Short mmCIF file of C-alpha atoms in Angstrom, two decimals:
data_model
loop_
_atom_site.label_atom_id
_atom_site.label_comp_id
_atom_site.label_asym_id
_atom_site.label_seq_id
_atom_site.Cartn_x
_atom_site.Cartn_y
_atom_site.Cartn_z
CA UNK D 1 -5.07 110.92 89.09
CA UNK D 2 -2.82 110.99 87.00
CA UNK D 3 -1.96 114.78 85.65
CA UNK D 4 -1.58 114.49 82.15
CA UNK D 5 -2.20 113.79 79.07
CA UNK D 6 -4.77 117.23 79.32
CA UNK D 7 -8.06 117.27 79.41
CA UNK D 8 -10.35 119.00 76.78
CA UNK D 9 -13.49 118.83 79.22
CA UNK D 10 -15.34 121.53 79.64
CA UNK D 11 -15.33 124.47 82.27
CA UNK D 12 -19.23 123.59 83.72
CA UNK D 13 -17.97 119.75 85.36
CA UNK D 14 -15.35 122.11 86.59
CA UNK D 15 -17.45 124.42 88.07
CA UNK D 16 -19.98 121.77 89.83
CA UNK D 17 -17.41 120.02 91.14
CA UNK D 18 -15.76 123.64 92.47
CA UNK D 19 -19.34 124.26 94.19
CA UNK D 20 -19.93 120.50 95.07
CA UNK D 21 -16.50 120.87 97.01
CA UNK D 22 -17.44 124.04 98.57
CA UNK D 23 -20.81 123.50 99.70
CA UNK D 24 -21.18 119.79 101.62
CA UNK D 25 -22.05 120.04 104.75
CA UNK D 26 -18.62 118.83 106.89
CA UNK D 27 -17.15 119.57 110.27
CA UNK D 28 -14.40 121.23 109.16
CA UNK D 29 -12.24 124.49 109.71
CA UNK D 30 -14.41 126.49 108.58
CA UNK D 31 -17.66 124.85 110.51
CA UNK D 32 -15.41 126.31 113.42
CA UNK D 33 -13.92 130.62 114.88
CA UNK D 34 -10.81 130.40 112.28
CA UNK D 35 -9.86 133.37 109.94
CA UNK D 36 -12.34 135.94 109.52
CA UNK D 37 -12.98 135.32 113.86
CA UNK D 38 -9.58 135.45 114.51
CA UNK D 39 -6.80 138.44 114.79
CA UNK D 40 -3.64 136.85 113.70
CA UNK D 41 -4.38 133.83 110.66
CA UNK D 42 -1.64 131.59 110.42
CA UNK D 43 -0.97 130.91 106.10
CA UNK D 44 1.17 128.26 104.73
CA UNK D 45 1.79 129.85 100.88
CA UNK D 46 3.58 127.57 97.64
CA UNK D 47 5.27 129.67 94.99
CA UNK D 48 6.14 131.99 97.92
CA UNK D 49 9.77 133.27 96.02
CA UNK D 50 7.88 134.35 92.80
CA UNK D 51 6.52 137.89 91.66
CA UNK D 52 3.40 138.08 93.37
CA UNK D 53 4.17 135.03 96.47
CA UNK D 54 6.94 137.61 97.65
CA UNK D 55 4.66 140.69 98.35
CA UNK D 56 1.69 138.22 99.70
CA UNK D 57 4.72 137.04 102.24
CA UNK D 58 5.65 140.65 103.49
CA UNK D 59 1.78 141.72 103.49
CA UNK D 60 0.84 138.61 105.56
CA UNK D 61 3.89 139.24 108.00
CA UNK D 62 3.49 142.97 108.25
CA UNK D 63 0.04 142.43 109.11
CA UNK D 64 1.53 140.03 111.74
CA UNK D 65 0.21 136.81 110.83
CA UNK D 66 2.10 133.78 111.32
CA UNK D 67 3.75 132.38 107.11
CA UNK D 68 5.21 129.05 106.36
CA UNK D 69 6.64 128.39 103.13
CA UNK D 70 5.78 125.16 101.34
CA UNK D 71 8.50 124.43 99.28
CA UNK D 72 10.79 121.83 97.12
CA UNK D 73 13.94 123.03 98.49
CA UNK D 74 13.96 124.67 102.38
CA UNK D 75 17.55 125.85 101.67
CA UNK D 76 17.33 127.93 98.69
CA UNK D 77 14.27 129.81 100.03
CA UNK D 78 15.44 131.09 102.34
CA UNK D 79 18.10 132.57 100.53
CA UNK D 80 15.93 133.86 97.76
CA UNK D 81 13.11 134.88 100.89
CA UNK D 82 16.35 136.46 103.28
CA UNK D 83 13.75 139.00 105.06
CA UNK D 84 11.21 136.79 105.62
CA UNK D 85 13.99 134.21 107.54
CA UNK D 86 14.61 136.80 109.48
CA UNK D 87 10.93 138.45 110.42
CA UNK D 88 10.31 134.73 111.36
CA UNK D 89 8.59 132.18 108.57
CA UNK D 90 9.08 128.59 109.00
CA UNK D 91 10.30 126.59 105.80
CA UNK D 92 8.97 123.41 104.42
CA UNK D 93 10.67 121.06 102.15
CA UNK D 94 8.20 118.91 99.93
CA UNK D 95 11.07 116.01 99.77
CA UNK D 96 14.39 116.61 102.42
CA UNK D 97 17.54 114.72 102.41
CA UNK D 98 16.20 112.20 104.17
CA UNK D 99 13.11 111.60 102.05
CA UNK D 100 10.55 113.02 104.95
CA UNK D 101 7.48 115.24 103.76
CA UNK D 102 7.54 118.09 105.77
CA UNK D 103 4.37 119.44 104.28
CA UNK D 104 2.10 117.19 106.03
CA UNK D 105 3.15 118.79 109.22
CA UNK D 106 3.49 122.20 108.03
CA UNK D 107 -0.42 122.54 107.41
CA UNK D 108 -1.31 121.65 110.65
CA UNK D 109 -2.21 124.07 112.26
CA UNK D 110 -2.99 126.52 109.56
CA UNK D 111 -5.88 128.47 109.01
CA UNK D 112 -5.57 128.61 105.54
CA UNK D 113 -3.32 127.79 102.88
CA UNK D 114 -2.85 130.30 99.57
CA UNK D 115 -1.39 128.29 96.33
CA UNK D 116 0.11 129.84 93.75
CA UNK D 117 3.33 127.94 92.62
CA UNK D 118 3.45 127.11 88.55
CA UNK D 119 6.28 127.97 85.97
CA UNK D 120 6.29 130.91 84.20
CA UNK D 121 4.71 131.60 81.05
CA UNK D 122 6.75 134.64 79.66
CA UNK D 123 8.65 131.53 78.79
CA UNK D 124 9.29 130.31 75.47
CA UNK D 125 7.36 126.98 74.66
CA UNK D 126 8.50 123.97 72.97
CA UNK D 127 6.99 120.73 74.29
CA UNK D 128 8.70 119.77 76.99
CA UNK D 129 8.55 123.29 78.37
CA UNK D 130 4.74 122.30 78.05
CA UNK D 131 4.53 120.21 79.91
CA UNK D 132 6.81 121.74 82.66
CA UNK D 133 4.00 124.13 82.95
CA UNK D 134 1.57 121.22 83.67
CA UNK D 135 3.71 119.74 86.36
CA UNK D 136 4.52 122.79 87.95
CA UNK D 137 0.64 123.27 88.47
CA UNK D 138 -1.26 120.28 88.13
CA UNK D 139 0.89 118.05 90.83
CA UNK D 140 2.25 121.46 93.69
CA UNK D 141 -1.77 121.70 93.64
CA UNK D 142 -2.23 117.91 94.47
CA UNK D 143 0.47 117.77 97.08
CA UNK D 144 -1.55 120.69 98.98
CA UNK D 145 -4.89 119.18 98.16
CA UNK D 146 -3.69 115.94 99.98
CA UNK D 147 -2.01 117.70 102.76
CA UNK D 148 -5.20 119.30 103.35
CA UNK D 149 -7.00 115.97 103.29
CA UNK D 150 -4.94 114.08 105.32
CA UNK D 151 -6.22 116.24 107.81
CA UNK D 152 -8.68 115.85 110.37
CA UNK D 153 -11.75 117.87 109.26
CA UNK D 154 -12.64 119.88 111.91
CA UNK D 155 -8.19 120.31 111.38
CA UNK D 156 -8.05 121.60 108.16
CA UNK D 157 -7.22 124.73 106.91
CA UNK D 158 -9.33 126.68 104.32
CA UNK D 159 -7.77 126.97 100.48
CA UNK D 160 -7.42 129.95 97.84
CA UNK D 161 -5.58 128.51 94.87
CA UNK D 162 -4.59 130.24 91.41
CA UNK D 163 -5.59 130.23 88.13
CA UNK D 164 -5.28 132.35 84.83
CA UNK D 165 -7.33 133.96 82.97
CA UNK D 166 -5.84 132.25 80.76
CA UNK D 167 -9.33 129.38 81.50
CA UNK D 168 -11.09 131.46 79.24
CA UNK D 169 -9.31 131.27 76.03
CA UNK D 170 -7.95 133.85 73.94
CA UNK D 171 -10.46 135.59 72.43
CA UNK D 172 -11.29 139.12 70.57
CA UNK D 173 -14.92 139.91 72.05
CA UNK D 174 -15.66 142.54 73.32
CA UNK D 175 -18.76 141.49 75.37
CA UNK D 176 -16.01 140.02 78.44
CA UNK D 177 -15.83 136.87 79.82
CA UNK D 178 -17.56 136.91 83.91
CA UNK D 179 -16.20 134.43 86.82
CA UNK D 180 -20.00 132.22 84.86
CA UNK D 181 -18.59 132.04 81.31
CA UNK D 182 -17.34 129.16 80.10
CA UNK D 183 -13.58 127.39 79.49
CA UNK D 184 -11.80 127.92 75.75
CA UNK D 185 -10.70 124.92 74.52
CA UNK D 186 -6.67 126.01 73.72
CA UNK D 187 -3.67 125.10 75.56
CA UNK D 188 -4.08 127.43 78.45
CA UNK D 189 -7.56 126.71 79.32
CA UNK D 190 -7.16 123.51 78.87
CA UNK D 191 -4.37 123.52 81.50
CA UNK D 192 -6.16 126.03 84.09
CA UNK D 193 -9.39 123.72 84.08
CA UNK D 194 -7.16 121.27 84.84
CA UNK D 195 -5.77 123.08 88.02
CA UNK D 196 -8.61 124.08 88.97
CA UNK D 197 -9.90 120.50 89.26
CA UNK D 198 -7.20 119.50 91.08
CA UNK D 199 -7.95 122.50 93.89
CA UNK D 200 -11.80 121.16 93.61
CA UNK D 201 -11.13 118.32 95.54
CA UNK D 202 -9.89 119.81 98.43
CA UNK D 203 -12.06 118.45 101.18
CA UNK D 204 -12.37 122.36 102.89
CA UNK D 205 -14.10 125.88 101.81
CA UNK D 206 -11.74 126.40 98.60
CA UNK D 207 -11.47 130.02 96.39
CA UNK D 208 -9.48 130.06 92.87
CA UNK D 209 -8.08 133.48 91.85
CA UNK D 210 -8.38 133.81 87.80
CA UNK D 211 -5.32 136.11 87.97
CA UNK D 212 -5.28 138.47 85.20
CA UNK D 213 -1.67 140.16 83.45
CA UNK D 214 -0.24 141.26 87.15
CA UNK D 215 1.53 144.72 87.02
CA UNK D 216 4.15 145.73 88.89
CA UNK D 217 8.27 146.72 89.25
CA UNK D 218 10.55 143.96 89.33
CA UNK D 219 8.94 141.29 87.43
CA UNK D 220 5.69 139.62 85.39
CA UNK D 221 4.97 141.81 82.63
CA UNK D 222 6.49 145.46 83.14
CA UNK D 223 9.78 143.51 83.69
CA UNK D 224 10.06 143.27 80.18
CA UNK D 225 8.33 146.31 79.38
CA UNK D 226 9.11 148.62 81.10
CA UNK D 227 13.42 148.82 80.41
CA UNK D 228 12.49 148.40 77.27
CA UNK D 229 10.47 152.08 77.22
CA UNK D 230 13.06 153.76 78.91
CA UNK D 231 15.24 153.06 76.27
CA UNK D 232 13.32 154.46 74.48
CA UNK D 233 12.42 151.65 72.03
CA UNK D 234 9.07 151.11 73.30
CA UNK D 235 5.90 150.29 71.72
CA UNK D 236 3.54 147.93 70.85
CA UNK D 237 3.82 143.83 71.03
CA UNK D 238 1.64 142.76 67.77
CA UNK D 239 -1.27 144.48 66.66
CA UNK D 240 -1.23 146.32 69.80
CA UNK D 241 -5.35 145.42 69.62
CA UNK D 242 -5.58 142.82 72.01
CA UNK D 243 -7.35 143.07 75.26
CA UNK D 244 -5.31 142.85 78.22
CA UNK D 245 -7.04 141.90 81.40
CA UNK D 246 -4.81 143.56 84.38
CA UNK D 247 -4.00 144.09 87.83
CA UNK D 248 -2.05 145.94 89.74
CA UNK D 249 -0.16 143.48 92.35
CA UNK D 250 -1.24 145.29 95.91
CA UNK D 251 -4.65 144.74 94.17
CA UNK D 252 -4.15 140.57 93.78
CA UNK D 253 -2.14 140.27 97.07
CA UNK D 254 -5.34 142.02 99.41
CA UNK D 255 -7.77 140.03 96.98
CA UNK D 256 -5.46 137.26 98.34
CA UNK D 257 -5.48 138.23 102.02
CA UNK D 258 -9.50 138.58 101.66
CA UNK D 259 -10.18 135.17 100.62
CA UNK D 260 -7.90 134.18 103.10
CA UNK D 261 -9.91 136.34 105.98
CA UNK D 262 -13.62 135.94 104.73
CA UNK D 263 -13.44 132.45 103.18
CA UNK D 264 -16.59 131.39 103.70
CA UNK D 265 -18.04 134.83 101.54
CA UNK D 266 -14.98 134.56 98.37
CA UNK D 267 -15.38 130.50 98.58
CA UNK D 268 -16.25 129.72 94.52
CA UNK D 269 -13.92 131.51 91.31
CA UNK D 270 -13.65 135.30 91.40
CA UNK D 271 -11.36 136.85 88.91
CA UNK D 272 -8.31 138.56 89.85
CA UNK D 273 -8.54 141.34 87.37
CA UNK D 274 -9.23 145.02 87.09
CA UNK D 275 -12.62 146.32 86.15
CA UNK D 276 -10.92 148.33 83.47
CA UNK D 277 -9.57 146.10 81.72
CA UNK D 278 -6.85 147.89 78.37
CA UNK D 279 -5.65 146.50 75.64
CA UNK D 280 -2.15 146.43 74.10
CA UNK D 281 -2.21 149.79 73.28
CA UNK D 282 -3.71 150.86 76.11
CA UNK D 283 -0.68 149.94 77.92
CA UNK D 284 1.26 150.85 76.41
CA UNK D 285 0.30 154.44 75.81
CA UNK D 286 0.28 153.96 79.77
CA UNK D 287 4.09 153.08 80.03
CA UNK D 288 5.20 155.47 77.66
CA UNK D 289 2.96 158.88 79.10
CA UNK D 290 4.43 157.01 83.14
CA UNK D 291 8.10 156.80 82.18
CA UNK D 292 7.67 160.42 79.71
CA UNK D 293 8.82 158.06 76.80
CA UNK D 294 7.79 157.67 73.33
CA UNK D 295 5.67 154.45 72.05
CA UNK D 296 6.39 154.79 68.91
CA UNK D 297 8.50 150.88 68.43
CA UNK D 298 6.05 148.42 67.68
CA UNK D 299 6.95 144.34 67.99
CA UNK D 300 5.58 142.37 64.76
CA UNK D 301 4.16 139.66 65.87
CA UNK D 302 5.71 137.10 63.57
CA UNK D 303 9.36 138.38 65.36
CA UNK D 304 7.51 137.23 69.03
CA UNK D 305 6.30 133.95 67.32
CA UNK D 306 9.65 133.52 66.52
CA UNK D 307 11.14 134.18 70.26
CA UNK D 308 8.49 133.11 72.32
CA UNK D 309 6.90 130.03 70.38
CA UNK D 310 3.58 128.88 71.05
CA UNK D 311 3.64 130.75 74.10
CA UNK D 312 3.48 134.16 71.91
CA UNK D 313 0.01 133.53 72.07
CA UNK D 314 -0.37 134.73 75.41
CA UNK D 315 0.89 137.99 74.04
CA UNK D 316 -0.34 138.22 71.35
CA UNK D 317 -4.12 137.23 71.53
CA UNK D 318 -5.60 137.81 75.08
CA UNK D 319 -8.79 137.90 76.14
CA UNK D 320 -11.17 140.32 78.15
CA UNK D 321 -12.31 139.44 81.89
CA UNK D 322 -14.11 141.95 84.06
CA UNK D 323 -13.79 140.75 87.35
CA UNK D 324 -17.94 140.36 87.80
CA UNK D 325 -18.53 138.72 90.96
CA UNK D 326 -15.18 140.27 92.59
CA UNK D 327 -17.10 143.30 92.91
CA UNK D 328 -20.55 141.66 93.47
CA UNK D 329 -18.77 140.46 96.71
CA UNK D 330 -17.70 143.98 97.72
CA UNK D 331 -14.22 144.32 97.00
CA UNK D 332 -12.67 147.18 95.67
CA UNK D 333 -9.75 148.04 93.96
CA UNK D 334 -7.14 150.82 94.68
CA UNK D 335 -6.29 151.22 91.28
CA UNK D 336 -9.10 150.68 88.10
CA UNK D 337 -7.61 152.20 85.54
CA UNK D 338 -4.38 150.87 84.08
CA UNK D 339 -2.60 154.53 83.63
CA UNK D 340 -3.03 155.47 87.66
CA UNK D 341 -1.85 152.19 87.91
CA UNK D 342 1.52 152.77 85.63
CA UNK D 343 1.46 156.81 87.91
CA UNK D 344 1.97 154.83 90.90
CA UNK D 345 4.49 152.18 89.27
CA UNK D 346 6.59 154.07 87.60
CA UNK D 347 6.61 156.99 90.49
CA UNK D 348 7.93 154.51 92.71
#
């Protein structure tokens, strides 16, 4: 199935497909004693060199699990993750110099696969970069699913695949979106629908995590916001009234781990966002308080659009997303409000 052009399908078919893929009766890995019954897991990870991926790999290895890194270039990945390499993580290339695809071998013997790959949405968008955003998500997910489905049913690992709150589209609605809400109609919403459809092809238990703005030092939104505040130049972006559905990176990593350890329980869609969304004004006030710096210099929306192009919609529009099902499953967030999250991050 071709990844492009993007399809404007509604969320309902995607959800039906996902439910169908997770509820089929099959003698696969989830019907055997797998992750939730084992002390040690074997987990393959795409996007492992990224902001969230590195933290997840560190957590899994610290907990004593075996980690296999699925990457385009194993040599580059080893250089980017020297600690993981030293601690025994194994690296597998999609396309080696000999033309050998190693991902199919890598997923053999795994209890779970986490799919985090995708080009950053915070870079300036143009027509060419939008193609990169699509390809980096759709094609990688397709490769992961094909590798899992190629295994005998009893040997297939479970899949935890990332998506984004962009699924719901930009909205000023105050009611908030739960996991049952329909997809939006803008570019990111259509991308997320197609992204999730690829994950739904997996013939094993599948969890899709719709991730919000991830907060922690060293990457994501705070990599751009914190330095500006520390130089006394901080302020809200755009109107400041737009919603920001955020999550502390520690909580997101924990959510991925729970989905790996209890795949049947977490099967389907869960929102990876904190229980108390904020606004851009609220986020910047929290940063200002945590850094003891003023929140006084707003950045006009026109300036952001000139800098980021269509990609400015990610920070200028936003949406209010609630982890309704995530909490119903019993997941407990360490950081529920943005003020305590920022205080913990800046204090490190």
